mmCIF file with all atom_site columns, C-alpha atoms and ligand atoms in Angstrom:
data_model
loop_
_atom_site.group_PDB
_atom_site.id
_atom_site.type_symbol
_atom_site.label_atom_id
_atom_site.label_alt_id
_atom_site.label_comp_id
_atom_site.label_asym_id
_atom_site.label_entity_id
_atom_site.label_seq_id
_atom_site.pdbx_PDB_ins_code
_atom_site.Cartn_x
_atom_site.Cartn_y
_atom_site.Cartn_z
_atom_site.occupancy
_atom_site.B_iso_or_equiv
_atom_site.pdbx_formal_charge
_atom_site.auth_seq_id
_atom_site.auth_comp_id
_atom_site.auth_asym_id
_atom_site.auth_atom_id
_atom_site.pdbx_PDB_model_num
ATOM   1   C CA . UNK G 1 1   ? -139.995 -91.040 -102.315 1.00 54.00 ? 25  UNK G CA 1
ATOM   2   C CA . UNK G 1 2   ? -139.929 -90.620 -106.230 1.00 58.00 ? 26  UNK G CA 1
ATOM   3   C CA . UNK G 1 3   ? -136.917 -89.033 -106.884 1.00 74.00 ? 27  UNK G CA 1
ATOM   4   C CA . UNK G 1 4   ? -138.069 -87.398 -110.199 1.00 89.00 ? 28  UNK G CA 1
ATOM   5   C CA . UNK G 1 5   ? -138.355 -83.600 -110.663 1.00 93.00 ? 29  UNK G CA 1
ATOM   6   C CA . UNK G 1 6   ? -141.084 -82.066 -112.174 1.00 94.00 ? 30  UNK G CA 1
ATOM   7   C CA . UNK G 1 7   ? -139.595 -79.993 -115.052 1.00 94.00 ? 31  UNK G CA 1
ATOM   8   C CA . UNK G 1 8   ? -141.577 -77.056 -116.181 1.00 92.00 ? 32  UNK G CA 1
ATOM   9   C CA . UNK G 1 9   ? -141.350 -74.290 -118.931 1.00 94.00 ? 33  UNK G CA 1
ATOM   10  C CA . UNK G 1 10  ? -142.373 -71.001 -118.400 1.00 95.00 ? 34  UNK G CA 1
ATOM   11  C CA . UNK G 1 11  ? -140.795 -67.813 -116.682 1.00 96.00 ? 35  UNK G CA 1
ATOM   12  C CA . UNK G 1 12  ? -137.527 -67.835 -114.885 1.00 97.00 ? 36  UNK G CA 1
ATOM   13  C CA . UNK G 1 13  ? -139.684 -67.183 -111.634 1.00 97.00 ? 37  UNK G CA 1
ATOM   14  C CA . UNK G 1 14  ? -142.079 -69.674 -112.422 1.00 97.00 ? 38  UNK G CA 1
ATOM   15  C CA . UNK G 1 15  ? -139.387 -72.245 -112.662 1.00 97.00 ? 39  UNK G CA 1
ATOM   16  C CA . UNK G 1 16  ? -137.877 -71.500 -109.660 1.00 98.00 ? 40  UNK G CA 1
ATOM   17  C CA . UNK G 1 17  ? -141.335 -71.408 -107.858 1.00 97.00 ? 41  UNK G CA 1
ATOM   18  C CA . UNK G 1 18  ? -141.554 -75.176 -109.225 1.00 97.00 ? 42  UNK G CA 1
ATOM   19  C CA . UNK G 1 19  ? -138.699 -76.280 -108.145 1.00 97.00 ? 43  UNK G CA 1
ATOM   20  C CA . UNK G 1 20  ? -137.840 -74.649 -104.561 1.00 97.00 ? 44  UNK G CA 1
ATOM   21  C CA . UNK G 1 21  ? -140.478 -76.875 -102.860 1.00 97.00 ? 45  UNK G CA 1
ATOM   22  C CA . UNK G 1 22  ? -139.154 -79.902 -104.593 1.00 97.00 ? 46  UNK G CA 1
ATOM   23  C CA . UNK G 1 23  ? -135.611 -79.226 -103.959 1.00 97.00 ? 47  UNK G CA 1
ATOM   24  C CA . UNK G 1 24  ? -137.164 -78.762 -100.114 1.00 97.00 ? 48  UNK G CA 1
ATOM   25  C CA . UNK G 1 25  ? -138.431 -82.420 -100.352 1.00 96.00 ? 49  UNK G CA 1
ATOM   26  C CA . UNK G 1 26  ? -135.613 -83.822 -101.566 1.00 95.00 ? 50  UNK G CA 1
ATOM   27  C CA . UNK G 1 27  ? -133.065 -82.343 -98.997  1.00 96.00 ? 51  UNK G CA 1
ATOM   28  C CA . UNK G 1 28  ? -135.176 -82.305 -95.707  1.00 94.00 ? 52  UNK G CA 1
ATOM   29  C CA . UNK G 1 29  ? -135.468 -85.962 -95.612  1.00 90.00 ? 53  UNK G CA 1
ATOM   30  C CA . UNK G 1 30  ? -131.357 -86.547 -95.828  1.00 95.00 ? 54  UNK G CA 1
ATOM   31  C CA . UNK G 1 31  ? -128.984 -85.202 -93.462  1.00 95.00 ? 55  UNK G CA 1
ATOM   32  C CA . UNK G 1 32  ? -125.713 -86.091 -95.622  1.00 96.00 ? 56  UNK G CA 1
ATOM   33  C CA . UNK G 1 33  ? -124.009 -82.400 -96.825  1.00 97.00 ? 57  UNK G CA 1
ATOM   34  C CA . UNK G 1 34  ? -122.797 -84.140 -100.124 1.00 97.00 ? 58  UNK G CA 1
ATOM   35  C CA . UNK G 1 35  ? -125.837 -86.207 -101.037 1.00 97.00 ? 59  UNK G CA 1
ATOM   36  C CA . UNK G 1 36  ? -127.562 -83.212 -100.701 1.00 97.00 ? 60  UNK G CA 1
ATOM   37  C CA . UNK G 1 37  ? -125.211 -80.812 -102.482 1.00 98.00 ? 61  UNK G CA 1
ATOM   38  C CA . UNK G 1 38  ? -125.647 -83.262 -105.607 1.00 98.00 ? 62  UNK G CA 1
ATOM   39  C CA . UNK G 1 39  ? -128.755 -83.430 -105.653 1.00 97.00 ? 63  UNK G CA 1
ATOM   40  C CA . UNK G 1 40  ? -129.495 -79.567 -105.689 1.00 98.00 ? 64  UNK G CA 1
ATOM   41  C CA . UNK G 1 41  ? -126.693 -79.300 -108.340 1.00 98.00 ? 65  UNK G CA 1
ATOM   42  C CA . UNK G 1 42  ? -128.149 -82.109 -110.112 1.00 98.00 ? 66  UNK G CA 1
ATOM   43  C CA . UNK G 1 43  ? -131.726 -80.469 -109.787 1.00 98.00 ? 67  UNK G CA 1
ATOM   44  C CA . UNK G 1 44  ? -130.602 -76.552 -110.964 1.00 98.00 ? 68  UNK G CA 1
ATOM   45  C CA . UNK G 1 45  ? -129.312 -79.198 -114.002 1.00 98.00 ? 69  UNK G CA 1
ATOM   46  C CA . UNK G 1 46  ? -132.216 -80.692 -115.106 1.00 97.00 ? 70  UNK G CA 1
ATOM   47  C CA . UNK G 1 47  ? -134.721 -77.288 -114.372 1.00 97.00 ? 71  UNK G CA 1
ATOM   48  C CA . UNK G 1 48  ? -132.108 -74.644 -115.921 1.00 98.00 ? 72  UNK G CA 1
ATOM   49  C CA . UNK G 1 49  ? -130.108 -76.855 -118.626 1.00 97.00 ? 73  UNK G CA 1
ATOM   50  C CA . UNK G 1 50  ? -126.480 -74.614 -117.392 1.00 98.00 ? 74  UNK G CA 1
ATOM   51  C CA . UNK G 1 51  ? -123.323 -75.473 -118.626 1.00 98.00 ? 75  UNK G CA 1
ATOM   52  C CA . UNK G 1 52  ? -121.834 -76.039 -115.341 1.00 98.00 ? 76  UNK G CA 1
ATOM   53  C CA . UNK G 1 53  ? -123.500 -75.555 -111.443 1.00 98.00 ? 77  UNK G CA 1
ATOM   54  C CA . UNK G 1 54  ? -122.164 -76.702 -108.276 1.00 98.00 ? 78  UNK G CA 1
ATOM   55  C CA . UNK G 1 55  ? -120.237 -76.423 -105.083 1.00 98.00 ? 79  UNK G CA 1
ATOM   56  C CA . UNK G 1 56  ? -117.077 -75.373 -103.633 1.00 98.00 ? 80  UNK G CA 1
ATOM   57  C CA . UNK G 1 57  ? -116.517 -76.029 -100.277 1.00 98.00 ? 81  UNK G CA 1
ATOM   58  C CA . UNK G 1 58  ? -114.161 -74.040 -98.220  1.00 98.00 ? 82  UNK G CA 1
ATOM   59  C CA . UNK G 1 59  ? -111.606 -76.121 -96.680  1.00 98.00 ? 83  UNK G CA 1
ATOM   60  C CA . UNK G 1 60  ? -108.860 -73.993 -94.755  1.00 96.00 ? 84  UNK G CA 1
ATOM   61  C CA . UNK G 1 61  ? -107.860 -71.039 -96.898  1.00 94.00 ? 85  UNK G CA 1
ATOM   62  C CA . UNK G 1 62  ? -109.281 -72.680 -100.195 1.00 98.00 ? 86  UNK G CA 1
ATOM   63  C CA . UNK G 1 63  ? -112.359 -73.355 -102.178 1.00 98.00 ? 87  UNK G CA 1
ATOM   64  C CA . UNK G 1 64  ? -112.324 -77.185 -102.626 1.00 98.00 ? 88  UNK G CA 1
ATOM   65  C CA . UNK G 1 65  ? -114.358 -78.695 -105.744 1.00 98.00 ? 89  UNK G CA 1
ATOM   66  C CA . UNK G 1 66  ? -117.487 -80.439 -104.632 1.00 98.00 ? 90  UNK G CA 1
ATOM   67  C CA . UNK G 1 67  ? -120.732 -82.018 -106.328 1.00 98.00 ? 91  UNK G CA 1
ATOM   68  C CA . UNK G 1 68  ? -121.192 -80.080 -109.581 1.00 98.00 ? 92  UNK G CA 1
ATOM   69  C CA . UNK G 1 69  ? -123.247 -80.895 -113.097 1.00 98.00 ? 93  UNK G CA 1
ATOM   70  C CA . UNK G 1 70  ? -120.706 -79.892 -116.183 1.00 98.00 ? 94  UNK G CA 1
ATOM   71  C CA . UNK G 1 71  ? -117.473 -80.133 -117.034 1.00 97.00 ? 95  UNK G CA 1
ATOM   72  C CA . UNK G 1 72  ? -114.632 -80.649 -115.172 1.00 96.00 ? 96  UNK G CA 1
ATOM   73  C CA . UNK G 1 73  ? -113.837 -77.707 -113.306 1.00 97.00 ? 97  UNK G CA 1
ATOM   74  C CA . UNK G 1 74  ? -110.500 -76.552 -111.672 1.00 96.00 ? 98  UNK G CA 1
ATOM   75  C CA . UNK G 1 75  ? -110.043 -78.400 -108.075 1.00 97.00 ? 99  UNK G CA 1
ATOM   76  C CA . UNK G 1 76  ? -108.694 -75.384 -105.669 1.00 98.00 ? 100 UNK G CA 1
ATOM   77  C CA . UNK G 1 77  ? -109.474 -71.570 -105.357 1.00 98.00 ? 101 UNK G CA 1
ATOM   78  C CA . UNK G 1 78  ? -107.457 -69.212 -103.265 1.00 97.00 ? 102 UNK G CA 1
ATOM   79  C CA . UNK G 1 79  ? -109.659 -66.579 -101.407 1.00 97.00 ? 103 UNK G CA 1
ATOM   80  C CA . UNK G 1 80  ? -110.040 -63.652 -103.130 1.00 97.00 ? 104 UNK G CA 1
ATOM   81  C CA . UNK G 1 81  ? -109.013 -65.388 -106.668 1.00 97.00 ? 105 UNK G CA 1
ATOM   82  C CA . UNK G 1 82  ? -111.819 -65.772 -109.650 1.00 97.00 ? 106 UNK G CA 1
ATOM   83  C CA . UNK G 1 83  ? -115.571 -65.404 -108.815 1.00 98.00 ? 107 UNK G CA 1
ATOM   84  C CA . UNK G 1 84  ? -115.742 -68.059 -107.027 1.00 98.00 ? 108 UNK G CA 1
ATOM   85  C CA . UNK G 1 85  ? -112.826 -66.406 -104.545 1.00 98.00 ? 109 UNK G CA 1
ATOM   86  C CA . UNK G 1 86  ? -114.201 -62.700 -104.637 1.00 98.00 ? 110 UNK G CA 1
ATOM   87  C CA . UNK G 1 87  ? -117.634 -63.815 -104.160 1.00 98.00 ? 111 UNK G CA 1
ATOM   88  C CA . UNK G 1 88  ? -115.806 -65.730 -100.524 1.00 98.00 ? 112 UNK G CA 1
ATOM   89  C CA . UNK G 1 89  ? -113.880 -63.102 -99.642  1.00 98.00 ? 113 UNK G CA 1
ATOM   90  C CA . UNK G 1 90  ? -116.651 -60.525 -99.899  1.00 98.00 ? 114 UNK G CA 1
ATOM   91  C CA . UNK G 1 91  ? -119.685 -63.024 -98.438  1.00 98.00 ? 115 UNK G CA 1
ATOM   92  C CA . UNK G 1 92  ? -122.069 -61.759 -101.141 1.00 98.00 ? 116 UNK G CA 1
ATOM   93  C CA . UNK G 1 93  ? -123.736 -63.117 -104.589 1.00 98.00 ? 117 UNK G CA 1
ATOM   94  C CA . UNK G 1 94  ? -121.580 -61.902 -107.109 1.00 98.00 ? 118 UNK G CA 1
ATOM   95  C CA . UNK G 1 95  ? -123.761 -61.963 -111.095 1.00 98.00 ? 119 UNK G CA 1
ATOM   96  C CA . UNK G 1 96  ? -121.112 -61.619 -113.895 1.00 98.00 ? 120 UNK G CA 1
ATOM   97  C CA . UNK G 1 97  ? -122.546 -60.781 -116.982 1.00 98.00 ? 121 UNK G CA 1
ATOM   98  C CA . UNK G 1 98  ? -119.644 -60.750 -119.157 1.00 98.00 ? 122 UNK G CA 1
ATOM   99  C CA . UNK G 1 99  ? -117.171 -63.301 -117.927 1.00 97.00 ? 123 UNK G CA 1
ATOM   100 C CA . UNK G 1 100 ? -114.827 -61.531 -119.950 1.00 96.00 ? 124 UNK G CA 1
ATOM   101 C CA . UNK G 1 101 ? -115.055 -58.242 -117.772 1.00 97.00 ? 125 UNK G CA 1
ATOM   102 C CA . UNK G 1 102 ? -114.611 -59.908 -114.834 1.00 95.00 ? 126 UNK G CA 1
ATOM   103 C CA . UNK G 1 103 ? -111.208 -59.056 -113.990 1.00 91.00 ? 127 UNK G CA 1
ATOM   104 C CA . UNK G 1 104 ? -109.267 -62.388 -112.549 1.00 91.00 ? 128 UNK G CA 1
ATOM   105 C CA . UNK G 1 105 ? -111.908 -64.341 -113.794 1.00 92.00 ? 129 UNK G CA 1
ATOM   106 C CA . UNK G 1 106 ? -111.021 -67.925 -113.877 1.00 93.00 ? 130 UNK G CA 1
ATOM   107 C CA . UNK G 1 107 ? -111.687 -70.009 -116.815 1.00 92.00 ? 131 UNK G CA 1
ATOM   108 C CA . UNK G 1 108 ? -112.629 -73.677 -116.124 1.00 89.00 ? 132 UNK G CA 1
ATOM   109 C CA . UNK G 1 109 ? -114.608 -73.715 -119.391 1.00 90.00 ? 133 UNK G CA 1
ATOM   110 C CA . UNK G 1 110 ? -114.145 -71.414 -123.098 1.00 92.00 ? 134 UNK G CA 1
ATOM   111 C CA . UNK G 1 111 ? -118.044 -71.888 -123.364 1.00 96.00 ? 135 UNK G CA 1
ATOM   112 C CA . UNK G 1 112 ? -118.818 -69.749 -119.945 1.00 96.00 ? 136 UNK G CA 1
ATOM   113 C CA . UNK G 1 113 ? -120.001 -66.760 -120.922 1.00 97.00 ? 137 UNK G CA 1
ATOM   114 C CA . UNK G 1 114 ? -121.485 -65.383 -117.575 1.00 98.00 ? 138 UNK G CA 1
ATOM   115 C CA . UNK G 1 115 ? -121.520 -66.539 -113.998 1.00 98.00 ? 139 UNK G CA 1
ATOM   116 C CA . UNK G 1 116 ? -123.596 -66.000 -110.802 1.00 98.00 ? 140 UNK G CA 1
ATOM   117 C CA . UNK G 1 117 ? -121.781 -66.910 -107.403 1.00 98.00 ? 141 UNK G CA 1
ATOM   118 C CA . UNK G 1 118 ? -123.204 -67.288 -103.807 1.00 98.00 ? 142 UNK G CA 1
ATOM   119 C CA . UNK G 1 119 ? -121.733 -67.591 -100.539 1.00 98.00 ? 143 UNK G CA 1
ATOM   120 C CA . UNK G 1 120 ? -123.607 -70.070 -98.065  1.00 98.00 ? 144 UNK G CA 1
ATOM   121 C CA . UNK G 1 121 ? -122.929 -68.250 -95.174  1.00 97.00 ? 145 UNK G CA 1
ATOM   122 C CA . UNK G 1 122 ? -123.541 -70.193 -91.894  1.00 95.00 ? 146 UNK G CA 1
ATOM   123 C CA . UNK G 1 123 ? -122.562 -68.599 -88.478  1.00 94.00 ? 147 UNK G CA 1
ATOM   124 C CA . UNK G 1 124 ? -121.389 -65.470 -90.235  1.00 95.00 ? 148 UNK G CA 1
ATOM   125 C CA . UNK G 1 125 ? -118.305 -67.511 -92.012  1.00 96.00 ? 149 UNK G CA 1
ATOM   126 C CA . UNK G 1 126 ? -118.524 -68.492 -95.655  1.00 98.00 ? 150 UNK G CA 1
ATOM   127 C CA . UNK G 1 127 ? -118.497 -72.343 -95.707  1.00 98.00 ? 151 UNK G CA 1
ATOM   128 C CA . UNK G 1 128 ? -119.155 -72.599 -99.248  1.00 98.00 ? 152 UNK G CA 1
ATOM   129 C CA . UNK G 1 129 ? -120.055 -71.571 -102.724 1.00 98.00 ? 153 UNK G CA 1
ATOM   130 C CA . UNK G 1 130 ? -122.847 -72.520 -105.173 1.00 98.00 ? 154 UNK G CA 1
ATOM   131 C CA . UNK G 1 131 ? -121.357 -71.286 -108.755 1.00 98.00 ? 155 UNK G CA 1
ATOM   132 C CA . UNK G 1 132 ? -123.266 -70.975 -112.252 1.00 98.00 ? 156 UNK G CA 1
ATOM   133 C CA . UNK G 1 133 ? -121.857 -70.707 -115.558 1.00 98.00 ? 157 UNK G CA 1
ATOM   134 C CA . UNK G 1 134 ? -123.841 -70.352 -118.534 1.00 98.00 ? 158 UNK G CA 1
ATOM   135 C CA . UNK G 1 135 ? -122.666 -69.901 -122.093 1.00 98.00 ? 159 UNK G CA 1
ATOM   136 C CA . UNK G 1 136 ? -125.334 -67.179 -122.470 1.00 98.00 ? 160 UNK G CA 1
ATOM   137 C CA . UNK G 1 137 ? -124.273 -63.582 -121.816 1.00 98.00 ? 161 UNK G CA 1
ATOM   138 C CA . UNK G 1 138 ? -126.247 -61.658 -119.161 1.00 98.00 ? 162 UNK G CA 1
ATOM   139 C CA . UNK G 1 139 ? -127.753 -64.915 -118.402 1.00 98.00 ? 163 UNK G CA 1
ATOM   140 C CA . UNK G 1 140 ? -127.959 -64.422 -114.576 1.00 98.00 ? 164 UNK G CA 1
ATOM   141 C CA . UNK G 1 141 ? -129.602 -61.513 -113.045 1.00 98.00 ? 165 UNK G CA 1
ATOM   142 C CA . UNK G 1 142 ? -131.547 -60.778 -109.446 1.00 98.00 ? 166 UNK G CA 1
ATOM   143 C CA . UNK G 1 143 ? -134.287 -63.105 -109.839 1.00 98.00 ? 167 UNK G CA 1
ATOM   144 C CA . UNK G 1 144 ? -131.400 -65.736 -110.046 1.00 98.00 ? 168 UNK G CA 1
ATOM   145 C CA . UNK G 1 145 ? -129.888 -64.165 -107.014 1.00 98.00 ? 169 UNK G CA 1
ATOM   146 C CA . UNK G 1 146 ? -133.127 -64.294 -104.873 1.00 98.00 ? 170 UNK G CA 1
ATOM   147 C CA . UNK G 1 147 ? -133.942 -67.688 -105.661 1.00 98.00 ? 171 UNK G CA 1
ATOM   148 C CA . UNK G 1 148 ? -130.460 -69.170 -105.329 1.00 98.00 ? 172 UNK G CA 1
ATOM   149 C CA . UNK G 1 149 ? -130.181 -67.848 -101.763 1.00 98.00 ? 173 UNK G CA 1
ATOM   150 C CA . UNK G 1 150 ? -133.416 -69.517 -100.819 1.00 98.00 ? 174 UNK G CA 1
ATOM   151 C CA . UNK G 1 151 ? -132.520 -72.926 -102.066 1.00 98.00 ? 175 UNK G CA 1
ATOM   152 C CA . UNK G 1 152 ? -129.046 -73.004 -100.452 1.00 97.00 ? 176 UNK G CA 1
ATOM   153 C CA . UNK G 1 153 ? -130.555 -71.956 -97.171  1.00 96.00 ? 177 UNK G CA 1
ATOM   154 C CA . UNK G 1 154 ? -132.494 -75.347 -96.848  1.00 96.00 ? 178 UNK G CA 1
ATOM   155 C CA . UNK G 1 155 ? -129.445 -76.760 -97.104  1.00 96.00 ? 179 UNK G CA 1
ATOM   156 C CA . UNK G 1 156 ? -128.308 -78.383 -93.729  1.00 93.00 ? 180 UNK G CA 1
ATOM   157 C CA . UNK G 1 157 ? -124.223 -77.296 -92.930  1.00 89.00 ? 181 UNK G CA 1
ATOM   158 C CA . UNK G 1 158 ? -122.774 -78.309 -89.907  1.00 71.00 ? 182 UNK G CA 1
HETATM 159 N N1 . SME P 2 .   ? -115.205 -69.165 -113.128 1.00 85.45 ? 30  SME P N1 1
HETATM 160 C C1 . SME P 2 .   ? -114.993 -69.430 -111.728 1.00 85.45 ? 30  SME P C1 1
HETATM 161 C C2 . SME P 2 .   ? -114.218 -70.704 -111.505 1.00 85.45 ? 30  SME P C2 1
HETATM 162 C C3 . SME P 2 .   ? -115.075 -71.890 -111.278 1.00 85.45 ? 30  SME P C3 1
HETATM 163 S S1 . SME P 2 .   ? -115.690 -72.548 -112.657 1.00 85.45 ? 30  SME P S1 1
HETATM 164 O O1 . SME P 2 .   ? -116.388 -71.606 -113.496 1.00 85.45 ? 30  SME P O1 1
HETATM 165 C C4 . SME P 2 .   ? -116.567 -73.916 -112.407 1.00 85.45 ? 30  SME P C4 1
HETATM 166 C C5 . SME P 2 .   ? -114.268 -68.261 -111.079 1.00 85.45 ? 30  SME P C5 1
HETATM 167 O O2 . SME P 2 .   ? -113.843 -67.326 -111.760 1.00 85.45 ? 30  SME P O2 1
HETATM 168 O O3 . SME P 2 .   ? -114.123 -68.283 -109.873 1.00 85.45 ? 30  SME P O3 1
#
């Protein structure tokens, strides 16, 4: 398999049509959760260019830090704390547009301007988090939602 992406410009839903299928070949094939969590946060990477995407995994009542592209980013999240936390606690994509307005909002980076944040929900329980910062306002909006959903749902939990 040649494990390079196919990059393209264009619109937000055109890169995301490019790069679902892909990130389907790349993850059917391997049946490891954290090879495959890297690789989808290495692939939103290289298509999007954000400062910081990637997983938390919930491990009893936390959000663990998993496979992420960016800066380091704070280790643990209590339920219901940050984005990251609400977005758990309520089991549904949370877009921030202002960071800043986000009450609670948890800053692993001063460059993150806005945020998107979606539960992988398997079984009806939350078992983890994909989480997008960018250090564009408004930078994440529905198409983002719809897309995300769809990528982490060919991801394999146990
Ligand atoms: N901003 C997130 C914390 C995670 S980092 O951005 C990587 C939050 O408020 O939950």
């Amino acid at each position: 398999m040649a494990e390079d992406l196919e990059i393209i410009k264009g619109s937000k839903e055109e890169q995301y049509t490019s790069l679902l299928p892909q990130v389907k070949g790349i993850v059917e094939g391997e049946t490891d959760l954290i090879a495959n969590l890297a690789n989808v946060a290495g692939a939103l990477k290289e298509q999007f260019n954000w400062l910081w995407v990637g997983f938390y995994l919930v491990k009893g009542n936390e959000l663990v830090l998993g496979p992420f592209q960016g800066p380091v980013a704070c280790t643990r999240i209590q339920k219901g704390r940050g984005v990251c936390g609400s977005s758990w606690a309520e089991a549904k994509t949370l877009i921030v547009p202002d960071v800043e307005k986000f009450p609670g909002h948890i800053a692993c980076s001063s460059l993150s301007r806005s945020e998107i944040v979606v539960p992988v929900i398997r079984m009806g329980e939350v078992v983890a988090i994909l989480d997008a910062d960018s250090i564009d306002l408004s930078a994440f909006d529905e198409t983002d939602k719809i897309f995300l959903e769809q990528i982490i749902e060919l991801i394999r939990f146990k």
